[in-house]
XYZ file of C-alpha atoms in Angstrom:
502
model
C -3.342 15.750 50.667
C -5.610 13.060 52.000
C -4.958 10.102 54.671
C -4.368 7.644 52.191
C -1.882 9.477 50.015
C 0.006 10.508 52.978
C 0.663 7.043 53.937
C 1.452 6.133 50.687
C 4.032 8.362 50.592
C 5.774 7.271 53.831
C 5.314 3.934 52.596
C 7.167 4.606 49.512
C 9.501 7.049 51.555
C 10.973 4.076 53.553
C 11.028 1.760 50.603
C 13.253 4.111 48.767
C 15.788 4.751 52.019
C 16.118 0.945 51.975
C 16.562 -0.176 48.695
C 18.809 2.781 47.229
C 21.244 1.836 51.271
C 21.020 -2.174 49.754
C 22.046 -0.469 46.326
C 24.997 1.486 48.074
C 25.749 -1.566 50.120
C 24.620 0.264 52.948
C 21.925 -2.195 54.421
C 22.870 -4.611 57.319
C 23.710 -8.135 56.007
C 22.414 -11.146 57.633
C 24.683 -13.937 59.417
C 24.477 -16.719 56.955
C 25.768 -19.012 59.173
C 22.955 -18.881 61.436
C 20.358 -19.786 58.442
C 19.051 -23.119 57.091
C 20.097 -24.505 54.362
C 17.744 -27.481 53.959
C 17.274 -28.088 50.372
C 13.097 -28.944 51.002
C 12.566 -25.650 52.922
C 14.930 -23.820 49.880
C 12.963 -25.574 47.418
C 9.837 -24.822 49.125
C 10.059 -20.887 49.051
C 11.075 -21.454 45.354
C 7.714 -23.006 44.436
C 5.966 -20.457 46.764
C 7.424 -17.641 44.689
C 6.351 -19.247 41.537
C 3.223 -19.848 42.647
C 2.426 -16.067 43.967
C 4.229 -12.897 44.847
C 1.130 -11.676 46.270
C -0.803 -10.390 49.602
C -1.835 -14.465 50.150
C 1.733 -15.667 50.580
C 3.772 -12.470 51.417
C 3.879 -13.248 55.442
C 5.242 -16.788 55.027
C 8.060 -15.669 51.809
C 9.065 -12.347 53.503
C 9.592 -14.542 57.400
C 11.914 -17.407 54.967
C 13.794 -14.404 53.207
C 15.099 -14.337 56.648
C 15.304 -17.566 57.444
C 16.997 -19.620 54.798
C 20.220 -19.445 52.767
C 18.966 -19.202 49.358
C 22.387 -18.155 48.126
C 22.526 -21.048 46.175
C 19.122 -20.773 44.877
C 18.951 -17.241 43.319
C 19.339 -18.191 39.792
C 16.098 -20.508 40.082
C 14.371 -17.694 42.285
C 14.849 -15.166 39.795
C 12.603 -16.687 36.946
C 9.923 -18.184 39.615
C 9.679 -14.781 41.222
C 9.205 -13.169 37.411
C 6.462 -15.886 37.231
C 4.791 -15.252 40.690
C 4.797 -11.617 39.826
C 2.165 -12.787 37.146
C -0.518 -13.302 39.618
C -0.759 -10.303 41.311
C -3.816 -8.335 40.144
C -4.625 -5.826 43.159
C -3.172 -2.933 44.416
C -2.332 -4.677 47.892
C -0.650 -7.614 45.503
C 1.888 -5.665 43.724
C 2.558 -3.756 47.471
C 3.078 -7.259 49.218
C 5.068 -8.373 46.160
C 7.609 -5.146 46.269
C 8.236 -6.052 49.852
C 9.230 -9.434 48.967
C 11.709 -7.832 46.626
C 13.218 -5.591 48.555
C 13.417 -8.243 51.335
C 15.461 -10.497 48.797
C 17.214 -7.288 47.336
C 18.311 -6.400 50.711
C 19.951 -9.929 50.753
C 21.169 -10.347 46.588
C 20.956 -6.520 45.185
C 23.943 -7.984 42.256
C 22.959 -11.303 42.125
C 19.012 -11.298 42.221
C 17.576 -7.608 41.445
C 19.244 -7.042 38.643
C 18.947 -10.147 37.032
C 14.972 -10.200 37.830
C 15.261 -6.676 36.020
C 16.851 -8.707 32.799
C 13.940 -10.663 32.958
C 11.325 -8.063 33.335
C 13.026 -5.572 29.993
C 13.081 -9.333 27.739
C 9.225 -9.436 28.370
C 8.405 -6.045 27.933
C 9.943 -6.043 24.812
C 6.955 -4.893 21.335
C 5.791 -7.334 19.459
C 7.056 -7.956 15.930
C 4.958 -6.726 13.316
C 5.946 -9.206 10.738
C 5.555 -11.969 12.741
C 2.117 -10.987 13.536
C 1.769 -10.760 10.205
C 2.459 -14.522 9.596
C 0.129 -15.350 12.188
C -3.658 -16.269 11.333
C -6.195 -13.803 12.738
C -7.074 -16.190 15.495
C -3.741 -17.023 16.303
C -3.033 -13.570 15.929
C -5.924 -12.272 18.629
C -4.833 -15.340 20.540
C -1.162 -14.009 21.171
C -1.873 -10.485 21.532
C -4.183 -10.427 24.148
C -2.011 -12.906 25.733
C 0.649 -10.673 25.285
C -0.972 -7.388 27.161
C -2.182 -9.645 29.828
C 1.492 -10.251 30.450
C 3.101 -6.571 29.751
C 0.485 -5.131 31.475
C 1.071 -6.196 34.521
C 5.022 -6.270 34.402
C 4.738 -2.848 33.371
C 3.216 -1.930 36.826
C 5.870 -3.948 38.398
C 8.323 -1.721 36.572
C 6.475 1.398 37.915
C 6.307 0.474 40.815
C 9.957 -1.175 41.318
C 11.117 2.512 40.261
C 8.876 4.591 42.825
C 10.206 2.160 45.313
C 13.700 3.012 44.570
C 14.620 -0.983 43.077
C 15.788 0.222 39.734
C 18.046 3.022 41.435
C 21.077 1.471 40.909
C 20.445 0.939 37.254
C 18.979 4.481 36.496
C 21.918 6.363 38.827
C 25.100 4.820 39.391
C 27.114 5.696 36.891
C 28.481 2.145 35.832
C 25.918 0.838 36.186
C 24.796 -2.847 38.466
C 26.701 -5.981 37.226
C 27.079 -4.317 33.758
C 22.783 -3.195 33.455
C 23.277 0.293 32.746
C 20.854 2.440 31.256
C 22.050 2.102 27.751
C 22.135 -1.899 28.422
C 18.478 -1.552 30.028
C 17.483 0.046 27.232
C 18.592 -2.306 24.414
C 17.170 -5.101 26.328
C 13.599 -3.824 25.948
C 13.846 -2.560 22.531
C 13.604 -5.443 19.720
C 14.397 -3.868 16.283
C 17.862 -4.517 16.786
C 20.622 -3.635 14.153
C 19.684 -5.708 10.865
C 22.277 -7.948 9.157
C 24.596 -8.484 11.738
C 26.949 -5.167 10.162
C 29.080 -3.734 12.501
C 28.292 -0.312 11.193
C 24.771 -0.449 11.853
C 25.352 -2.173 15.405
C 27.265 0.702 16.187
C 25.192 3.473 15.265
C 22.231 1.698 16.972
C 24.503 1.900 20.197
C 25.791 5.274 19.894
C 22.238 6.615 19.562
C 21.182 4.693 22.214
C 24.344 5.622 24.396
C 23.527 9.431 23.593
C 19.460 9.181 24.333
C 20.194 7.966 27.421
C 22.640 10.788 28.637
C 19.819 13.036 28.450
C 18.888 14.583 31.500
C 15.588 12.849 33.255
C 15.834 9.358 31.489
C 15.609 6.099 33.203
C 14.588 2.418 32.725
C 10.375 2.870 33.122
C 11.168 5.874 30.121
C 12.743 3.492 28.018
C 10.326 0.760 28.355
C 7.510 2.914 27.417
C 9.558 4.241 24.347
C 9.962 1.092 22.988
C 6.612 0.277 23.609
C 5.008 2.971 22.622
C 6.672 5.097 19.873
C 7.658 2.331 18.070
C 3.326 1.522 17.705
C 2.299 4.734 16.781
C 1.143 3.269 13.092
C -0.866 0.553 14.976
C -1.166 0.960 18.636
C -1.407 -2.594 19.644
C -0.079 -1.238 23.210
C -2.717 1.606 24.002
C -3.829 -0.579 26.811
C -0.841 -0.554 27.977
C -0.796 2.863 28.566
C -3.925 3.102 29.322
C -3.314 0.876 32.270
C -0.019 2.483 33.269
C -1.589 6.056 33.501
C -4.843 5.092 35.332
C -2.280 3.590 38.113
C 0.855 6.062 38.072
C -1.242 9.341 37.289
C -0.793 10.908 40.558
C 2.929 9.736 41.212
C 4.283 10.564 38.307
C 2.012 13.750 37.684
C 0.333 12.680 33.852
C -2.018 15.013 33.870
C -2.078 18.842 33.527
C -4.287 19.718 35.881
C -2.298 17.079 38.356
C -0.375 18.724 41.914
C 3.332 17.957 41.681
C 3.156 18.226 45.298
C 1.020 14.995 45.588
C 3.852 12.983 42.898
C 6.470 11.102 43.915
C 9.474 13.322 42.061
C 8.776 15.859 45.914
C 9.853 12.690 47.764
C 13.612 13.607 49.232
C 14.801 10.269 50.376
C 18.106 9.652 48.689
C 21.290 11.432 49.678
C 24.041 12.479 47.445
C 27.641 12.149 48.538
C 27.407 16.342 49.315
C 24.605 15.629 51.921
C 22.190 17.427 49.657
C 18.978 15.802 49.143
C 18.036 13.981 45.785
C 14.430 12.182 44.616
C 14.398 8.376 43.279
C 11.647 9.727 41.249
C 12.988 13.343 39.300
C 10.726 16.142 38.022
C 12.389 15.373 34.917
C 11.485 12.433 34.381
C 7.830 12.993 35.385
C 7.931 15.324 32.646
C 9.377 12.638 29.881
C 7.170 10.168 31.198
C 3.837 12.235 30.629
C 5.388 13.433 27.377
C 5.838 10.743 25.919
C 2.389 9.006 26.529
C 0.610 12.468 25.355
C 2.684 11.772 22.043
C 1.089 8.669 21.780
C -2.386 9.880 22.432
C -2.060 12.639 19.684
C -0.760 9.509 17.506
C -3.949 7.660 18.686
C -6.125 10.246 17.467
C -4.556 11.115 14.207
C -5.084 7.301 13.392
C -8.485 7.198 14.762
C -9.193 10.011 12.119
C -7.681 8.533 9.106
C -9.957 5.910 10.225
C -13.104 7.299 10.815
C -12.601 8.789 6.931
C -11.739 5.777 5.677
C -15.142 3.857 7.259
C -17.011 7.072 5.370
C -15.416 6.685 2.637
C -16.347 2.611 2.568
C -20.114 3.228 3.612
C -20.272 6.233 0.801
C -19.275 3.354 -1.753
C -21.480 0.642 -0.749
C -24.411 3.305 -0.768
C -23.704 4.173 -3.632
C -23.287 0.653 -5.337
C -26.783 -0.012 -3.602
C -28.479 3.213 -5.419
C -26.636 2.360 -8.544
C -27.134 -1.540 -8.882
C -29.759 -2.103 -6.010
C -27.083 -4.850 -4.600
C -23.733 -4.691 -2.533
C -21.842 -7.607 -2.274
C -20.822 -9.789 0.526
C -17.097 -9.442 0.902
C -17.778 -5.666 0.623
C -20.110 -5.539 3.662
C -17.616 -7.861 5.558
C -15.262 -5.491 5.108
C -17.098 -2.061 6.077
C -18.186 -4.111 9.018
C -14.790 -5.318 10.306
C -13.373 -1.507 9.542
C -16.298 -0.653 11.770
C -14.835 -3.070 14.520
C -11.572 -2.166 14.611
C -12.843 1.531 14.257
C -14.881 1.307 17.653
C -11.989 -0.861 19.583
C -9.601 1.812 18.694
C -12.343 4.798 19.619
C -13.026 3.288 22.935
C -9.472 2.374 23.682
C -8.479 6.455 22.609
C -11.379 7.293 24.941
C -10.023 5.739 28.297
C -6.456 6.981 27.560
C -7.815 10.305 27.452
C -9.446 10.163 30.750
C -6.924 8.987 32.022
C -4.880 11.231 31.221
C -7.452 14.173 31.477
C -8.297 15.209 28.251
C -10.948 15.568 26.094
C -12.146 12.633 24.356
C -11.921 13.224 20.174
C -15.687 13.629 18.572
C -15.701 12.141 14.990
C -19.001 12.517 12.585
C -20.094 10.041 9.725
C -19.331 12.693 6.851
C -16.803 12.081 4.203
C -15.747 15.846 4.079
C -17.076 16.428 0.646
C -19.935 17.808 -0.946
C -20.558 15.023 -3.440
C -23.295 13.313 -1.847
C -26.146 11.523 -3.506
C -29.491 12.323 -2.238
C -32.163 14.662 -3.191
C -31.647 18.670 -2.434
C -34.354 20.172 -0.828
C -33.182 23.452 -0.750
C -33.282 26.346 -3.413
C -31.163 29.024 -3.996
C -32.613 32.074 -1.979
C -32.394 36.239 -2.491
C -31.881 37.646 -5.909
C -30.920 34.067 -6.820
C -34.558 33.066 -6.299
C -35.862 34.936 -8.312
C -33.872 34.340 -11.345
C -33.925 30.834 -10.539
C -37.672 30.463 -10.914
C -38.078 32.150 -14.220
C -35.485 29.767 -15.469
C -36.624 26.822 -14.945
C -40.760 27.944 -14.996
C -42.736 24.869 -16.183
C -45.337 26.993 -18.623
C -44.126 29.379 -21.011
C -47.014 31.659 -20.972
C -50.397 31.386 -19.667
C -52.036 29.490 -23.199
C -49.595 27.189 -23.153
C -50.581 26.520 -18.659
C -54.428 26.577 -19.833
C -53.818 24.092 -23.258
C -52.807 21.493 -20.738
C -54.454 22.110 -17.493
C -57.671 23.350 -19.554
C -58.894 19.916 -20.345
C -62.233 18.793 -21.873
C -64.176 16.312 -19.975
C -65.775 14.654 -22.738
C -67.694 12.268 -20.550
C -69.775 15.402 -19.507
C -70.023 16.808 -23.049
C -70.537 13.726 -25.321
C -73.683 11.304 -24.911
C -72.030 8.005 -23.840
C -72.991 6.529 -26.899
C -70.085 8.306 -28.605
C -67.654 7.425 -26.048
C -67.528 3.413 -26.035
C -65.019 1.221 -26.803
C -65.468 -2.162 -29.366
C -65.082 -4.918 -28.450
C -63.179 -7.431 -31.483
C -65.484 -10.639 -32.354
C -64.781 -13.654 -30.432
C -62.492 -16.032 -32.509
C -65.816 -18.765 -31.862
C -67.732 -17.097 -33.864
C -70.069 -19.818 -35.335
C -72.121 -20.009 -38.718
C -75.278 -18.941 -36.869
C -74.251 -15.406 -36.729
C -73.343 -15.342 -40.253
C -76.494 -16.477 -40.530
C -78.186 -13.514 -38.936
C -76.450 -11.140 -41.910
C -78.989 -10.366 -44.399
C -78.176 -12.043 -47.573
C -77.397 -10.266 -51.071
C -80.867 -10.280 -52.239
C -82.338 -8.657 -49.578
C -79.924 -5.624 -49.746
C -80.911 -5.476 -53.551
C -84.484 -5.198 -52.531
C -83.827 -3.358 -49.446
C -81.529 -0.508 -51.684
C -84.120 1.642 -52.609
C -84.588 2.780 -48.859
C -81.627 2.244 -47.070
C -82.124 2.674 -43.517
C -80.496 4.358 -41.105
C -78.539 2.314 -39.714
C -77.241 0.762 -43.105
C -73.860 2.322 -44.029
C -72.995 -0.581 -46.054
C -76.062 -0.571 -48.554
C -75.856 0.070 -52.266
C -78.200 2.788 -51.894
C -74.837 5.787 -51.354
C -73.987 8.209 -48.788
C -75.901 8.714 -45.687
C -76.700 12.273 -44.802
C -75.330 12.879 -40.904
C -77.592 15.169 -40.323
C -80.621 12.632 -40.911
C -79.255 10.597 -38.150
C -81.171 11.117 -34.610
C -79.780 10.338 -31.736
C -82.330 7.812 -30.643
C -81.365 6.038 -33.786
C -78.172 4.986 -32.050
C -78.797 2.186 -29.939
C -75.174 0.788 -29.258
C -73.779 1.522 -25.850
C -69.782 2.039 -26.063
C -69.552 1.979 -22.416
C -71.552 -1.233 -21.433
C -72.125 -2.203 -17.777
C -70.496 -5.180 -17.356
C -73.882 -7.752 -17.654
C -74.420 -6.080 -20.912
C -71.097 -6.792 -23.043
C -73.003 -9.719 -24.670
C -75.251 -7.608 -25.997
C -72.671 -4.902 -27.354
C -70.613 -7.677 -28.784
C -73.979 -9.039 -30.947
C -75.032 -5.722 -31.646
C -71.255 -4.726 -32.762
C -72.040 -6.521 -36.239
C -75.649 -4.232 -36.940
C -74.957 -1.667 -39.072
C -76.694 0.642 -36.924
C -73.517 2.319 -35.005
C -72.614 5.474 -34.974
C -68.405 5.128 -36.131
C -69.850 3.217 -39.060
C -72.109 5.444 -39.905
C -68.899 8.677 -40.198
């Protein structure tokens, strides 16, 4: 046990002594009629509660706890302390602020304690889903964070009121302080009341609440983290709640496994029962409910951060597949795979500190949907015997003349003259009379049908023999160079070509 946790314990060692003696009525009472009642000075302290129950103004509030009346005055102290404790945000705030209490609990343990516990259960009460509902998102976001700002840091005051023995008389006598018993504690922090205003209901809400709290190791800081926790296990709005509360109590109230009980609180022996024997403020028992029931709401955490992650797979596998299928995914559809995403990595990060907190391992989630219908392309083929068979199924070529038909092809550019291989060109649509003009006219075939050339297909004078053609008879290049389609167009309309000719 280090320095710092020894002293810590002493601390918390002489906090208990006093506060469960001013529970017992045990502590020494002041002479009241030595202190000053000037209303300014009275008036005074109440603003400097309200303002802060911290380290700044803890020398000047505890010296006036002992200074002025402030019997008259507890009903206004009691909200402006609730207020003041508000502002604390270090560790050596909330210790400064749980001296002022005790100092004023040592004075008012009916009048002030346990109606600044009242006030403490109302605001740690869980939100109303169905209100939030009603809410706009901003307004929604708004309140919320508001709201953890709030419980978060009247749920260390809680924690810490209990390891300093301040909510002793609630959680052990057995009536009770001022009629804030457990069952009464418990009801206060809890906000799904009995519906409908039937007396049946009312009273089975109170007799299971009467016989919850009978059970051995509960107490006010396990009912305020039942009500705020179990009752969000479908949304877990609170997880940084607990998150918060386990980072600060882990050692005290052992959270983790792996955690000494010998360094928590429960080993402190600094109440006394009526026997003489000693008793904790802080039981093993309820260490044990305590831890239980935030690992309960981690497992809860991570079931929901699966159903999640599944659910973002699922979204992404639809709007890839609307992309592959229609080459477009709409708007509202990528709004909402992105604000899944969101909530998806607030939840994952939140689950992430919880579990370090607490000491466990952090959950791993992959992008897969869990099935095997993907779309994509398969690269890989079956393999052993399957192979084989495989192959000759699907074999491209039948047999080998069927591979060497198609691979097996001719270059004709290489076998052909290029003569043979052009391609006509039609007659421009300008055409003008002057080529008509360059067509030899009826009488000249007559005269010219007695020997038909070559290169006259057309002539009266019959069939041309193929064989009599020579190939230096065809003058017509099919395959022009680019200066010479002029030429192939006006030679296109001489009879001496080739095609004609067959």
């Amino acid at each position: 046990m280090d320095e710092s946790t020894l002293k810590r314990r002493e601390r918390l060692q002489a906090l208990q002594r006093a506060n469960v003696d001013s529970w017992r009525g045990q502590a020494p009472k002041l002479d009241s009629a030595g202190l000053d009642t000037n209303m300014k000075k009275n008036t005074g302290f109440i603003k400097r509660c309200k303002a802060s129950m911290g380290q700044d103004s803890a020398a000047q509030l505890l010296r006036e706890v002992q200074l002025l009346r402030l019997d008259k005055y507890v009903s206004e102290i009691v909200p402006a302390a609730a207020e003041g404790l508000l502002r604390c945000k270090t560790s050596s705030d909330f210790q400064a602020a749980m001296d002022i209490i005790a100092a004023l609990h040592a004075r008012f343990p009916i009048q002030f304690t346990a109606s600044l516990i009242r006030v403490l259960l109302k605001s740690l009460s869980p939100p109303g889903v169905a209100a939030l509902a009603a809410l706009s998102p901003e307004q929604r976001e708004r309140d919320e964070q508001g709201r953890l700002s709030r419980q978060k840091t009247l749920l260390r005051v809680v924690g810490e009121m209990h390891l300093s023995g301040l909510l002793w008389g609630v959680d052990s006598l057995p009536a009770g302080v001022d009629g804030l018993d457990r069952a009464a504690a418990f009801t206060l922090s809890h906000t799904v009341q009995a519906s409908g205003g039937a007396s049946s209901n009312q009273g089975k809400f109170a007799a299971k609440v009467k016989d919850m709290v009978q059970q051995p190791g509960h107490c006010v800081t396990l009912g305020v983290l039942q009500n705020l926790l179990l009752s969000d296990r479908e949304h877990h709005l609170s997880i940084i709640l607990a998150t918060a509360f386990a980072r600060v109590f882990r050692v005290e109230f052992a959270l983790t496994d792996a955690e000494q009980l010998e360094d928590s609180a429960c080993t402190i022996d600094a109440v006394f029962a009526k026997d003489g024997s000693p008793e904790q403020v802080v039981s093993m028992e309820s260490c044990k409910r305590i831890r239980g029931v935030l690992h309960d709401y981690l497992d809860s955490a991570v079931s929901h951060l699966e159903t999640m992650n599944h659910a973002l797979a699922q979204m992404r596998r639809s709007a890839d597949e609307k992309l592959f299928s229609k080459g477009i995914v709409h708007a509202e559809a990528k709004e909402r795979v992105e604000k899944h995403a969101k909530s998806f990595g607030r939840l994952s990060e939140s689950v992430t500190m919880l579990c370090e907190a607490l000491g466990r391992t952090p959950p791993h989630f992959d992008d897969s949907v869990g099935d095997e219908s993907q779309l994509g392309i398969v690269f890989d083929g079956p393999g052993d015997a399957a192979s084989a068979s495989a192959s000759r199924q699907y074999k491209q070529w039948q047999d080998e003349e069927e591979r060497s038909l198609y691979e097996s092809i001719l270059d004709l550019q290489s076998l052909l003259p290029p003569s043979m291989l052009a391609i006509r060109r039609k007659k421009p649509k300008g055409a003008t009379d002057a080529d008509k003009d360059l067509r030899p006219s009826a009488a000249q075939d007559a005269e010219g049908s007695e020997q038909p050339s070559a290169g006259e297909p057309g002539s009266s004078g019959g069939a041309v023999d193929i064989d009599d053609i020579n190939e230096d008879d065809i003058n017509v290049d099919l395959q022009p160079e680019i200066g010479d389609l002029d030429d192939a167009d006006d030679d296109a309309g001489e009879p001496n070509n080739a095609l004609g000719l067959l």
